[in-house]
Tab-separated table of C-alpha atoms (C1' of nucleotides) in Angstrom:
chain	number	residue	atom	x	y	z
B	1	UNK	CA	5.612	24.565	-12.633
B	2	UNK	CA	3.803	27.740	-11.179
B	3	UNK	CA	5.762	30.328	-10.415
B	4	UNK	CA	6.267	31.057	-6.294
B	5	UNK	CA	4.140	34.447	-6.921
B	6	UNK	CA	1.054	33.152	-8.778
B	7	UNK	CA	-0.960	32.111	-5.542
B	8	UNK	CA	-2.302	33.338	-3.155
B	9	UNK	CA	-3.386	30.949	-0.887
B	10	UNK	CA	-0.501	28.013	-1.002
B	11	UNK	CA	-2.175	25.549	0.561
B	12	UNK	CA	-4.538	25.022	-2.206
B	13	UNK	CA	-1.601	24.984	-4.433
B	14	UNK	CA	-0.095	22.170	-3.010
B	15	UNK	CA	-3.099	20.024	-2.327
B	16	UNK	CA	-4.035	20.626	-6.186
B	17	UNK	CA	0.163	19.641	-7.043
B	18	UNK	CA	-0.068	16.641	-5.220
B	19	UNK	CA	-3.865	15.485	-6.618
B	20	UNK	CA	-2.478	15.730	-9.923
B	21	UNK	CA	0.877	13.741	-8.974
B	22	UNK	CA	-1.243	11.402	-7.471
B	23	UNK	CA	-3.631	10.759	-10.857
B	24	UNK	CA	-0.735	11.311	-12.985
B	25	UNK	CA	2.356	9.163	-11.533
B	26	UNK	CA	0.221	6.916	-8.233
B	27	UNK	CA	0.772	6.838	-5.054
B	28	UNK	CA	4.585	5.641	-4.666
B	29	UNK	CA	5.901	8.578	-6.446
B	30	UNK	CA	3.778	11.484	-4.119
B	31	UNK	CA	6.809	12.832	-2.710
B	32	UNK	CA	6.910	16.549	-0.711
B	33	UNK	CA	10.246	17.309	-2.699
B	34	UNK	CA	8.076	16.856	-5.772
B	35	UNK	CA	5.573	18.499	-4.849
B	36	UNK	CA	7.690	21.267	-3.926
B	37	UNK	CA	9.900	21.211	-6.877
B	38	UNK	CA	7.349	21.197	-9.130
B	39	UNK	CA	5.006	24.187	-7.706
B	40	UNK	CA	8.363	26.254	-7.413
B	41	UNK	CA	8.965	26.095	-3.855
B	42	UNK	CA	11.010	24.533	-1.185
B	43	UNK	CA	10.092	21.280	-0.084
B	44	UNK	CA	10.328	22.993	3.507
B	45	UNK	CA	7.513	25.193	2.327
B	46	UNK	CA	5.097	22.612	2.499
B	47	UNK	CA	5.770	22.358	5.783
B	48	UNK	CA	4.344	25.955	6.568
B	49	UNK	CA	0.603	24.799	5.379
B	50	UNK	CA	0.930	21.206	6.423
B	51	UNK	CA	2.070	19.253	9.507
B	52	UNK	CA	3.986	16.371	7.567
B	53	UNK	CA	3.021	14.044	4.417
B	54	UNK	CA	0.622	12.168	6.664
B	55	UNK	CA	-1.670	14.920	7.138
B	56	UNK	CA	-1.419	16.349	2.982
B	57	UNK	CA	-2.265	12.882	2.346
B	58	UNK	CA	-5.671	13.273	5.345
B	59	UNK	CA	-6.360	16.248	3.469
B	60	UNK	CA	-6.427	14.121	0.463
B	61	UNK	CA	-8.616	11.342	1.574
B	62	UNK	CA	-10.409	14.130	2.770
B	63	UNK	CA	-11.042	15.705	-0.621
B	64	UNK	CA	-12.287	11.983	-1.989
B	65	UNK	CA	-14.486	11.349	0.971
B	66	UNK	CA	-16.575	14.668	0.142
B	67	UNK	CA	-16.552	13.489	-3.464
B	68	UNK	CA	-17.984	10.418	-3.496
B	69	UNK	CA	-20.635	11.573	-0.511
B	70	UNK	CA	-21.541	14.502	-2.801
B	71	UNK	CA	-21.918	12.434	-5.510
B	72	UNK	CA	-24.110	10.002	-3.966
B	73	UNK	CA	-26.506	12.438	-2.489
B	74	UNK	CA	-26.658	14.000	-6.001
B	75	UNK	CA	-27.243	11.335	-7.980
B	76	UNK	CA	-29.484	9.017	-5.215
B	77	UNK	CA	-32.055	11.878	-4.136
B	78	UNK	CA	-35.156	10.816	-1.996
B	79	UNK	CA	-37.713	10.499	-3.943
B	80	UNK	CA	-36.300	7.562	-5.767
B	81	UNK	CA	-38.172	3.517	-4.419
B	82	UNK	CA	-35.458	2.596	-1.780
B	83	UNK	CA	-34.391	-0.409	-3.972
B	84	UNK	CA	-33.848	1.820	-7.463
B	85	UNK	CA	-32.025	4.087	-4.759
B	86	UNK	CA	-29.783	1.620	-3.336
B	87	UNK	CA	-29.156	-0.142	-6.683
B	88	UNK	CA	-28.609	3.439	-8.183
B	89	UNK	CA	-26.108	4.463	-4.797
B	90	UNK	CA	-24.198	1.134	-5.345
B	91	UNK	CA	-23.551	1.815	-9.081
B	92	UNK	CA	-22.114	4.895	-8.112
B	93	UNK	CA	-19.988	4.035	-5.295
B	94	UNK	CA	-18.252	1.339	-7.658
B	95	UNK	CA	-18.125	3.756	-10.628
B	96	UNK	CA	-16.641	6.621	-8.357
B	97	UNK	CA	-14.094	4.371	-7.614
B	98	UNK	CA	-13.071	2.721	-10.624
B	99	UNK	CA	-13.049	6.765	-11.879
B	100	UNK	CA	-10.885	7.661	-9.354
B	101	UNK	CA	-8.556	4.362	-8.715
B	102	UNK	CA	-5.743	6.725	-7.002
B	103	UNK	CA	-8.341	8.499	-4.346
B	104	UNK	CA	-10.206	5.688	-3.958
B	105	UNK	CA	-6.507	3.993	-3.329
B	106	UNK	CA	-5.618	6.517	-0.672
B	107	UNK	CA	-9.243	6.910	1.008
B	108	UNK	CA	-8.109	2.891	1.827
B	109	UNK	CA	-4.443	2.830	2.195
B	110	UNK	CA	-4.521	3.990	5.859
B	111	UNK	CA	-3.142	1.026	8.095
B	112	UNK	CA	-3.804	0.492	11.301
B	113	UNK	CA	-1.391	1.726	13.064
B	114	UNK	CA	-1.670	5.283	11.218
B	115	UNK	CA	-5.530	5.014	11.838
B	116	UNK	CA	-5.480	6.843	15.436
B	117	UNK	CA	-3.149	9.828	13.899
B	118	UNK	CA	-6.352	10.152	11.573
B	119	UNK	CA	-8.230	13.420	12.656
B	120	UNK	CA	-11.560	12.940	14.166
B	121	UNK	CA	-13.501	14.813	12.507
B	122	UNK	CA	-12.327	13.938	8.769
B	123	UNK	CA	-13.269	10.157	10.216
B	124	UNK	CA	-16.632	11.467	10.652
B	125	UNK	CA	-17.102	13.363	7.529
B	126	UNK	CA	-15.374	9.835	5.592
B	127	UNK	CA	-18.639	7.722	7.589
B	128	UNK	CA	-21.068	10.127	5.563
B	129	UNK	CA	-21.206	7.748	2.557
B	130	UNK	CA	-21.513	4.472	4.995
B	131	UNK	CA	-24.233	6.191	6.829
B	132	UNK	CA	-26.080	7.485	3.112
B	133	UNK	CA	-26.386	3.330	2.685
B	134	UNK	CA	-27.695	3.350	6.069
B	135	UNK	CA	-30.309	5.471	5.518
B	136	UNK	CA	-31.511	4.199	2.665
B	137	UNK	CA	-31.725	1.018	4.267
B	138	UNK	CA	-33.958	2.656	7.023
B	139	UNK	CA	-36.157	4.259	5.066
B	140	UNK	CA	-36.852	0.891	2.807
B	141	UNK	CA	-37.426	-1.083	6.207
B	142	UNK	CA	-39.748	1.535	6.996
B	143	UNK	CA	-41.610	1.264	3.742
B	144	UNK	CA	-42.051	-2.189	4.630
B	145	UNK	CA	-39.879	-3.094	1.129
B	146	UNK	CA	-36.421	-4.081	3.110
B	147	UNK	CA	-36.214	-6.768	5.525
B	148	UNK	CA	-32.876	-6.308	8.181
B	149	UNK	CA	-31.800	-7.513	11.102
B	150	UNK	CA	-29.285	-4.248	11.746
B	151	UNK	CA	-29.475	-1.450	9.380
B	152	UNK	CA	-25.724	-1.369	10.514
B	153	UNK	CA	-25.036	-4.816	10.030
B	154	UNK	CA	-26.395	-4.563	6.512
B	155	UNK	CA	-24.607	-1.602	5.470
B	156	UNK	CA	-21.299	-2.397	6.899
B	157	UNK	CA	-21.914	-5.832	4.661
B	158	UNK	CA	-23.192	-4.011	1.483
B	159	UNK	CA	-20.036	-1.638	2.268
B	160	UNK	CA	-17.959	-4.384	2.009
B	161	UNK	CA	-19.213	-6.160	-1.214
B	162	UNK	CA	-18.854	-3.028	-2.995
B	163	UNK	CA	-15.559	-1.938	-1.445
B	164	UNK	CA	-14.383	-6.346	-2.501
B	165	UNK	CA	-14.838	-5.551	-6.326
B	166	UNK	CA	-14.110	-2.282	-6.330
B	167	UNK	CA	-10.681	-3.259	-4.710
B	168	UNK	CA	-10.289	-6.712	-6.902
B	169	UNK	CA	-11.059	-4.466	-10.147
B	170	UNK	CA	-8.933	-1.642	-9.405
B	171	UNK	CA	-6.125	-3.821	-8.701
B	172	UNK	CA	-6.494	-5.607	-11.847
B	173	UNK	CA	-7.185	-9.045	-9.278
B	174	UNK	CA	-10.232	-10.192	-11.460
B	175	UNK	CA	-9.675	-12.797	-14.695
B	176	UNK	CA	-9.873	-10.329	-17.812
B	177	UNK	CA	-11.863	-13.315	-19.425
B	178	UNK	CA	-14.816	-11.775	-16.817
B	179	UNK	CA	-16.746	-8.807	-18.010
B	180	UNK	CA	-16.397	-6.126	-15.310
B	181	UNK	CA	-20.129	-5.057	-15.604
B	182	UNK	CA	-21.221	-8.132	-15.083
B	183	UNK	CA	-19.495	-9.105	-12.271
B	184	UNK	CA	-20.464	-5.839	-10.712
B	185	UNK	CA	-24.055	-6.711	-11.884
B	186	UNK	CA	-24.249	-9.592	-9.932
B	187	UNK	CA	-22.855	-8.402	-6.646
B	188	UNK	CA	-25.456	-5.486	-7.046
B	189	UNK	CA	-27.829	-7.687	-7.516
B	190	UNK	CA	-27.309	-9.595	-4.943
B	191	UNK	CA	-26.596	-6.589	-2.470
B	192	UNK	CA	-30.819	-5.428	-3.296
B	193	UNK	CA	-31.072	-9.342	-2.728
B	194	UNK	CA	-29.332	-9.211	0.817
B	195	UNK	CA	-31.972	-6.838	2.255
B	196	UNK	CA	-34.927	-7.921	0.221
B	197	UNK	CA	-34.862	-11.729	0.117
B	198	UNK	CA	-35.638	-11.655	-3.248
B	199	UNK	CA	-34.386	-14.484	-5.238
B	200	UNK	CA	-31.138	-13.280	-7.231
B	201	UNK	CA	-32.088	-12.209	-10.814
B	202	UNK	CA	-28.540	-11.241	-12.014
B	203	UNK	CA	-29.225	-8.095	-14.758
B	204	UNK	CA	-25.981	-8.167	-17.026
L	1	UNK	CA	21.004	-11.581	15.010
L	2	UNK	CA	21.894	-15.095	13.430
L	3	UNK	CA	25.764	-15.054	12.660
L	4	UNK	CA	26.824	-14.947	9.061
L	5	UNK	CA	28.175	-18.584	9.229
L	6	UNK	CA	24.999	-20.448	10.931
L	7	UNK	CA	23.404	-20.671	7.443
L	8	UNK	CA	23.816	-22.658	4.147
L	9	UNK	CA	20.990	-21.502	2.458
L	10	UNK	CA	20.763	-17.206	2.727
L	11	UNK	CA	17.601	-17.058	0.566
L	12	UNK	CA	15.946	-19.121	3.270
L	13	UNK	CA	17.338	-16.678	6.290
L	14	UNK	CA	16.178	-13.681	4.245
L	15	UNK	CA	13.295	-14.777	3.762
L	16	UNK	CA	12.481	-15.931	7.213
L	17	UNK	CA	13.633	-12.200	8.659
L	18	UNK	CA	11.423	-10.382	5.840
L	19	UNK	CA	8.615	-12.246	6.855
L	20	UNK	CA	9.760	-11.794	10.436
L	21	UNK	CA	10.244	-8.032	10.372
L	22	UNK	CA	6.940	-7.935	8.260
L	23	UNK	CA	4.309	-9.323	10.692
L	24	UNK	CA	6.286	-7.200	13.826
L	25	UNK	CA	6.764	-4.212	12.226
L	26	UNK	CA	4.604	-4.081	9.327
L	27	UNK	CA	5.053	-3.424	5.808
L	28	UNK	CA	6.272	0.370	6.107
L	29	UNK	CA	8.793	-0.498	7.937
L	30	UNK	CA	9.862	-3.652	6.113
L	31	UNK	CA	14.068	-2.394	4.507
L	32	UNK	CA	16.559	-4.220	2.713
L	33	UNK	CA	19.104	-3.078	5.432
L	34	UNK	CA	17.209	-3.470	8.468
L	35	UNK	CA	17.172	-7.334	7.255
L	36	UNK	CA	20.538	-6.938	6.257
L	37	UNK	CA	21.666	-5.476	9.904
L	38	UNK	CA	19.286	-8.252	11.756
L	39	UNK	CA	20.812	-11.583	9.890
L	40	UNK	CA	24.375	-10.436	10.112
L	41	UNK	CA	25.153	-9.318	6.626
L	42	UNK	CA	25.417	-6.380	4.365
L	43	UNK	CA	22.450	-4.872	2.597
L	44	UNK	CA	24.137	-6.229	-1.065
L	45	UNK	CA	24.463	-9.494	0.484
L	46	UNK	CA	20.536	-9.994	-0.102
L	47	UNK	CA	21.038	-8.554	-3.970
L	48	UNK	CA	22.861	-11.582	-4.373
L	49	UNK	CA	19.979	-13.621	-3.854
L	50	UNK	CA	16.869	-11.323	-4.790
L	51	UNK	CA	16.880	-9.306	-8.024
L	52	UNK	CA	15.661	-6.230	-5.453
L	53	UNK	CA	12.805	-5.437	-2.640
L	54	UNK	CA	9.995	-5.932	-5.212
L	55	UNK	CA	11.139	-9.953	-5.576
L	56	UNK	CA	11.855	-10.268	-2.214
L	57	UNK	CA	8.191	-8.697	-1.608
L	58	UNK	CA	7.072	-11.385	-4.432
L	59	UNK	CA	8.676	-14.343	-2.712
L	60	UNK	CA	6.618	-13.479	0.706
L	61	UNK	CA	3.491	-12.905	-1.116
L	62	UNK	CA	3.809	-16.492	-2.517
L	63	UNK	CA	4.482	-17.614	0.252
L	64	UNK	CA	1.037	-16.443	1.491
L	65	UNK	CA	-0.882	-17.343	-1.580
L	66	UNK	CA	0.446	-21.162	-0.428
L	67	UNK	CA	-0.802	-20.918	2.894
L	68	UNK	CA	-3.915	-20.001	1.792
L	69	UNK	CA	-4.339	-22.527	-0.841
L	70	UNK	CA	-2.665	-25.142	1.446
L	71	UNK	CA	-5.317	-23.988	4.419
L	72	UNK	CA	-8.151	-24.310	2.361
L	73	UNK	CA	-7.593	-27.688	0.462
L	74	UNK	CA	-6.944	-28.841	3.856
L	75	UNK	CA	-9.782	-27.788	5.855
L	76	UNK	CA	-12.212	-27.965	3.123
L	77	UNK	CA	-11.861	-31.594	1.584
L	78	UNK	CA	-14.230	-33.007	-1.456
L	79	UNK	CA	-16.109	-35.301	1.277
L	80	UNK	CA	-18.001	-32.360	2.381
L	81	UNK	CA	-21.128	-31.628	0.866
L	82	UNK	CA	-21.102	-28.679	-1.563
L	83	UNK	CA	-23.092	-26.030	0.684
L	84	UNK	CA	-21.293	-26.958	3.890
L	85	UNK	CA	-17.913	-27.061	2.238
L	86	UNK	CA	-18.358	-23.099	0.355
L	87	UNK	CA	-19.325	-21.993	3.672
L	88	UNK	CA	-15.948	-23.600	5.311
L	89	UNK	CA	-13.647	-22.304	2.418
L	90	UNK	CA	-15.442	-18.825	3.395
L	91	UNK	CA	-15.071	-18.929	6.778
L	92	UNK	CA	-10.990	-19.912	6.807
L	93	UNK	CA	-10.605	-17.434	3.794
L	94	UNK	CA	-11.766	-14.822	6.381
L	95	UNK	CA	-10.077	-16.261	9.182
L	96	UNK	CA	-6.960	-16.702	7.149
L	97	UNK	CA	-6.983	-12.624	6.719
L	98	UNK	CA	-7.660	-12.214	9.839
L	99	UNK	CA	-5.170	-14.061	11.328
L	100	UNK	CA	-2.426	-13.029	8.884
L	101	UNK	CA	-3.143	-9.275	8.187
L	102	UNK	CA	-0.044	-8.608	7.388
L	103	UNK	CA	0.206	-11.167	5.162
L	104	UNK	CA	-2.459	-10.664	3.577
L	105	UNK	CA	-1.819	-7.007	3.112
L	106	UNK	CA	1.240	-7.290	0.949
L	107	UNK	CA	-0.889	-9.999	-1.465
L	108	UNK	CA	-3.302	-7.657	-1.900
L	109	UNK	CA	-0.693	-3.787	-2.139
L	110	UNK	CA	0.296	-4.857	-6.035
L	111	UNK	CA	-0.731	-2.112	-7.579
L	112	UNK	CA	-1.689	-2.466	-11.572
L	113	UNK	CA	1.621	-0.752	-12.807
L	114	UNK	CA	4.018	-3.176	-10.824
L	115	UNK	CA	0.933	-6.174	-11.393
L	116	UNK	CA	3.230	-6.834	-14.727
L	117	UNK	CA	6.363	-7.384	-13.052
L	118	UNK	CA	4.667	-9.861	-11.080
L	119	UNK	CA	6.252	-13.351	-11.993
L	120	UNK	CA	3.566	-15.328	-14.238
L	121	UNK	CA	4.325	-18.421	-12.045
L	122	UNK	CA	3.607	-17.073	-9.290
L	123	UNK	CA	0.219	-15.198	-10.643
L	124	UNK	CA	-0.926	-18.670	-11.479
L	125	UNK	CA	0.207	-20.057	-7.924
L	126	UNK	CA	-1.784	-17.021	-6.625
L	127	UNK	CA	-4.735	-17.803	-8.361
L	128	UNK	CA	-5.438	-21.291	-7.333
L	129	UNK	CA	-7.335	-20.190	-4.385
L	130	UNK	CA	-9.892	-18.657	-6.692
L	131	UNK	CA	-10.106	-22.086	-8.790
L	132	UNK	CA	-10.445	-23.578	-5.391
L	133	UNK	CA	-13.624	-22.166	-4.747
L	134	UNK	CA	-14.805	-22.204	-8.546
L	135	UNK	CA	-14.037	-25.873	-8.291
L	136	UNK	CA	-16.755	-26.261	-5.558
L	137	UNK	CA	-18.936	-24.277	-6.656
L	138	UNK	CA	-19.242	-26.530	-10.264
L	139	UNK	CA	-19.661	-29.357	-7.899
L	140	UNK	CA	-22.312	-28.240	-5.925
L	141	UNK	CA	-23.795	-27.057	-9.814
L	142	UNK	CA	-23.301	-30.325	-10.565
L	143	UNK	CA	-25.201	-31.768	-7.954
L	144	UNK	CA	-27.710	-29.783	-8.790
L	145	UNK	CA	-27.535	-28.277	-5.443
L	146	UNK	CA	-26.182	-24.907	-6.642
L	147	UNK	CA	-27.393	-22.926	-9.423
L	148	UNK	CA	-25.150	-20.485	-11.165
L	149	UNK	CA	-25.124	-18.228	-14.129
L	150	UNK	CA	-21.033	-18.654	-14.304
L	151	UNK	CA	-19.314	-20.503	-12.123
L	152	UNK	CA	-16.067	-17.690	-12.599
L	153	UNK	CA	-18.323	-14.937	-12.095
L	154	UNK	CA	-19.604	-15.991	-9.076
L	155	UNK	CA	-16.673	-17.228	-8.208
L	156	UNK	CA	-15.057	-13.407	-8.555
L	157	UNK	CA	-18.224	-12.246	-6.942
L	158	UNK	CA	-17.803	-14.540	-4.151
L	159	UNK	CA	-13.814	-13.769	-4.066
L	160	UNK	CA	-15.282	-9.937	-3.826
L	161	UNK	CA	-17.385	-10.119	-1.201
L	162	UNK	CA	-14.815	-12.303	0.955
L	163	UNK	CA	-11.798	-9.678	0.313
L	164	UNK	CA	-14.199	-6.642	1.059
L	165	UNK	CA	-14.821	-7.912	4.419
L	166	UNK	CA	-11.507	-8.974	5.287
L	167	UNK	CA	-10.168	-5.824	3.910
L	168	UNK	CA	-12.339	-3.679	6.057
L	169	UNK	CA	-11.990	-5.537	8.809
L	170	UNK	CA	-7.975	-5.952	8.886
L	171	UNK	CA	-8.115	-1.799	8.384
L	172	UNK	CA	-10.537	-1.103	11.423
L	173	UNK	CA	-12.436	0.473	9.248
L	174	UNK	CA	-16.023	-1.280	10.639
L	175	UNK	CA	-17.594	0.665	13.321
L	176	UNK	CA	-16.244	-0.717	16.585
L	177	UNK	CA	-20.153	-1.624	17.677
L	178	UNK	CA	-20.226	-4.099	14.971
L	179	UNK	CA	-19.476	-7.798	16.328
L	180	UNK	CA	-17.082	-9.127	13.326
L	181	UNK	CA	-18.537	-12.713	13.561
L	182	UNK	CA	-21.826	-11.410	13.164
L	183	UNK	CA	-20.581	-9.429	9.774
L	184	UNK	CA	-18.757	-12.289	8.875
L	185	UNK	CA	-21.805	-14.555	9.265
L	186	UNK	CA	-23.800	-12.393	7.419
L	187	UNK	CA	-21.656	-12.023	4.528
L	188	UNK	CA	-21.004	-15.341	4.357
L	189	UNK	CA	-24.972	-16.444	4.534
L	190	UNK	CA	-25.050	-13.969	1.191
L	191	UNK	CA	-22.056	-15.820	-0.261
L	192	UNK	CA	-24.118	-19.218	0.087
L	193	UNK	CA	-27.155	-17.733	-0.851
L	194	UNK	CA	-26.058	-16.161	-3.796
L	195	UNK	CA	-25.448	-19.736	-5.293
L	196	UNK	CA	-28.469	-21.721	-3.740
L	197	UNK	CA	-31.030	-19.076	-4.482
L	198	UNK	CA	-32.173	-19.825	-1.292
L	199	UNK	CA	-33.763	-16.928	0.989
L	200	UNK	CA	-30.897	-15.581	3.382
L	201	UNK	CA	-31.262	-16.413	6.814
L	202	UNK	CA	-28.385	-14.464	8.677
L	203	UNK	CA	-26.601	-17.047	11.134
L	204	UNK	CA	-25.171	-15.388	14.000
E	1	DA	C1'	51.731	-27.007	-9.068
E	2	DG	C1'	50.239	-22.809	-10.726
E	3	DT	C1'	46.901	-20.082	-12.676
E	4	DA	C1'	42.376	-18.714	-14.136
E	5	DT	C1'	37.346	-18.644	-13.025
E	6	DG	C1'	33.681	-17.589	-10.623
E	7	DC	C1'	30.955	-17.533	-6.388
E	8	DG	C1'	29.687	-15.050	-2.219
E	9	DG	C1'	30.460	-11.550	0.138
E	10	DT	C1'	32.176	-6.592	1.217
E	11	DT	C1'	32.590	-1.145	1.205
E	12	DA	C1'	31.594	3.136	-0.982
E	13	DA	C1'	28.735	5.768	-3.378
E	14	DC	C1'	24.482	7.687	-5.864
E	15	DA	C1'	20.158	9.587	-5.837
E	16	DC	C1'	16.392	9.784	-3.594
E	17	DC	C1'	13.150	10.327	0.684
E	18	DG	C1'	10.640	12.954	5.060
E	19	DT	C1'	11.777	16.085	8.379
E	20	DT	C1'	14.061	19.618	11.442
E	21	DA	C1'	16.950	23.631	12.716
E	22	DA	C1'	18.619	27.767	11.676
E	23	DG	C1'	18.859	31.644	8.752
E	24	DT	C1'	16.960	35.222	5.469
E	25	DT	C1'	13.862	38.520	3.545
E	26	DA	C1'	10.050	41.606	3.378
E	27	DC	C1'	6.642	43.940	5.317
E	28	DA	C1'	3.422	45.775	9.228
E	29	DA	C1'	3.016	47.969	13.617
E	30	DT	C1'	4.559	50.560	17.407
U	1	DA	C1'	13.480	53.625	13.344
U	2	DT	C1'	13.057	49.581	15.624
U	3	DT	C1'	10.726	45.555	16.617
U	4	DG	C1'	8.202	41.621	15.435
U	5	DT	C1'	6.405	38.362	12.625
U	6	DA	C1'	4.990	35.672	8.656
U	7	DA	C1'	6.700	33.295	4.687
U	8	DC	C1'	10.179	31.247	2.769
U	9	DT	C1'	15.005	29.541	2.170
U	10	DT	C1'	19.394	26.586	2.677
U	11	DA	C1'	21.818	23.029	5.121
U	12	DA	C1'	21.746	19.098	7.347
U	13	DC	C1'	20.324	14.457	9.619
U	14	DG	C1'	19.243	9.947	9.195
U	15	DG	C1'	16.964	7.000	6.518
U	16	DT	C1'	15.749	4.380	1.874
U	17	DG	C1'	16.711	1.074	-2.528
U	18	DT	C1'	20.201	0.144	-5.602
U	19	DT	C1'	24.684	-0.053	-8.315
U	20	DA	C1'	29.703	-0.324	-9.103
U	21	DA	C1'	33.918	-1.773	-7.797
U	22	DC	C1'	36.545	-4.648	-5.137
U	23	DC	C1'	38.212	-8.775	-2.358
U	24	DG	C1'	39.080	-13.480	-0.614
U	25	DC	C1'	38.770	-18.007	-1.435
U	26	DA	C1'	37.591	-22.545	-3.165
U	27	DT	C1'	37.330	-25.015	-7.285
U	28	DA	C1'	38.683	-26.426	-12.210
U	29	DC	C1'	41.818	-26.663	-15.624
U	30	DT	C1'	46.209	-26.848	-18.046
DNA sequence: AGTATGCGGTTAACACCGTTAAGTTACAAT
DNA sequence: ATTGTAACTTAACGGTGTTAACCGCATACT
C-alpha cells in the first residue's frame, strides 16, 4: 500500500511485501502481481530487483535460514554442558518453527528438481544450523559425555527427528488428543538419548 | 492419448493419468487440462466427475494412504515378534517414501487451511497407518517386551521420526556423503530403542 | 409415438498466474 | 544539447483452475 516514492531501496520493499503475504495469506497466494499491486508498483518491477519468483522466494528461505541459525547461536552459547546445549538447541529449532510455520514451510518446500537452481552459497549459509548440531555433538564426544559413531550421521538423524514433528505439527498431522509438548518432549528426549545411551526418561 | 470411447468408467481414466502425470512430471506440473488434453477430453469433462483439482488431489492421496496401509499389514503380519515386526513396519514406511516420492509428497503438501476440506473418510483412511504401528507397539507393551509411557505418543513420536527422514531424504536435503541406509538404520535403531529402553546399537 | 428429463459431454469465457518485449520517463554525463 | 542509462510502465503471451451456457442423445413417462 506504500506509495512508489517512499523507498529507497526497492528490493527491501518487496522482500518485506512478500514476508508479510506470506505470514498473512500462506504460501499459495504469494503471487508477484500481489506483491506488486500491493507495494504500488508494476508487477514487471519486481523483475528489476529479482530474477523471477524462484529466486524472491531463495531470498526468502534465505532470510529464515539466518533466523533460525542466529537464533540458535544466541540462545545455545558455549559455555552451556553439551547435553543442556543440545536439549536447549533442539527446543529452539522446533519452537522457531512452529513460530514461523510459513518460513519454516518455504525453507522445506524446495523439490528436487528446483534444488540445483538453488544458489550455492545460500545452500551453504542454510547448512549453518545442521552444522551448529554438529558441533555440539563434537564438542560433547570430546568431553567424553556423547558417544557417536559419525558426528554427521547423528546430526543428519537428530535433524530429521526434529524436522518429523516439526513438519507433523505444523501440518496439523498429529491427533489433537496428544499434547504437543509432550510429544516434542519425548523426541527430545530421546534425541540427548541417541548420542548418550542413556535410558529414555521422557520430561513432559 | 486413450480415445474418448475406450472407457466406461472416466473417474478411473482420470485418475490413472493424474497419478500418471504426477510421478513423471511431478506435482507442479500436475493441470486439470494437461489430463484433460492426454485422455482425450475437455478440461470440464473431469468437473463432471471431481468437484475440482483439490478432490482430484484427495482421491490420489488416498490412494497412497492405501498403499501404505495395504504394504504394511502385508509385510508386517501379527506372527512376527513385536521388536522384529516395529522394525519391519519402519523399514517399508521408509522404503515406501522412498520409492513413491511423489506420492508421498502430495500426502504430506495439505496445508492446515485446506486440512478442513479434507474428506473425514478419508482422514480416517489416512490415519490407519498410524494405528498400525500403535497397534504393535501395545502388543509388544503387552508382552511386556516394550515399555511405553503412551502408546499414541510414541506412536506420533515414532510417526515423527520416520516422516523426518523420509522427508529429508526424498528432498536431497542430506549431505550427499551420508549413505541413506546407514541414516535409515540409525534412525530406525532409535525408533526401537525408544520403546525397549534398550541401549542403541546403530545397525549398519 | 411423442415429449420431457437428465446424463455426459462440449465451447466460451472469466479471472487469475509468471514472464517477456517493447516503450516511456527522468535524470546524469559528455 | 545530445546521448545514454537506470527505473519503471503497458501490452501481450501462454498458461492455470473454474463456471456458465449449450448440445446431443438415450431413457422414462404419458
Amino acid at each position: 500500500m506504500s506509495a512508489p516514492s517512499d523507498s529507497k531501496d526497492l528490493r527491501r520493499v518487496i522482500l518485506d511485501e512478500a514476508r508479510h503475504q506470506l505470514v498473512k495469506h500462506g504460501y499459495n497466494s504469494l503471487s508477484m502481481r500481489r506483491i506488486a499491486k500491493e507495494i504500488g508498483y508494476s508487477a514487471t518491477a519486481i523483475y528489476l530487483h529479482f530474477d523471477g519468483k524462484d529466486a524472491l522466494v531463495h531470498a526468502l528461505i534465505d532470510e529464515g535460514m539466518e533466523n533460525l541459525f542466529k537464533r540458535l547461536q544466541e540462545t545455545c552459547p558455549e559455555k552451556i554442558e553439551p547435553a543442556a546445549r543440545l536439549r536447549q538447541a533442539c527446543l529452539e529449532y522446533v519452537r522457531f518453527g512452529l513460530e514461523n510455520p510459513e518460513y519454516y514451510e518455504i525453507m522445506h518446500l524446495i523439490h528436487p528438481e528446483r534444488m540445483e537452481r538453488f544458489p550455492a552459497e545460500m545452500y551453504r549459509r542454510a547448512r549453518r544450523s545442521l552444522e551448529f548440531i554438529q558441533d555440539i555433538l563434537n564438542r560433547g564426544a570430546a568431553a567424553g559425555q556423547f558417544v557417536l559413531d559419525s558426528a554427521s550421521v547423528s546430526a543428519a538423524a537428530i535433524w530429521a527427528m526434529l524436522h518429523g514433528v516439526v513438519s507433523l505439527l505444523i501440518s496439523r498431522r498429529v491427533d489433537v488428543r496428544i499434547d504437543p509438548d509432550t510429544l516434542i518432549g519425548t523426541l527430545v528426549s530421546h534425541v540427548i538419548a541417541s548420542v548418550t545411551l542413556q535410558p529414555v526418561r521422557v520430561q513432559a
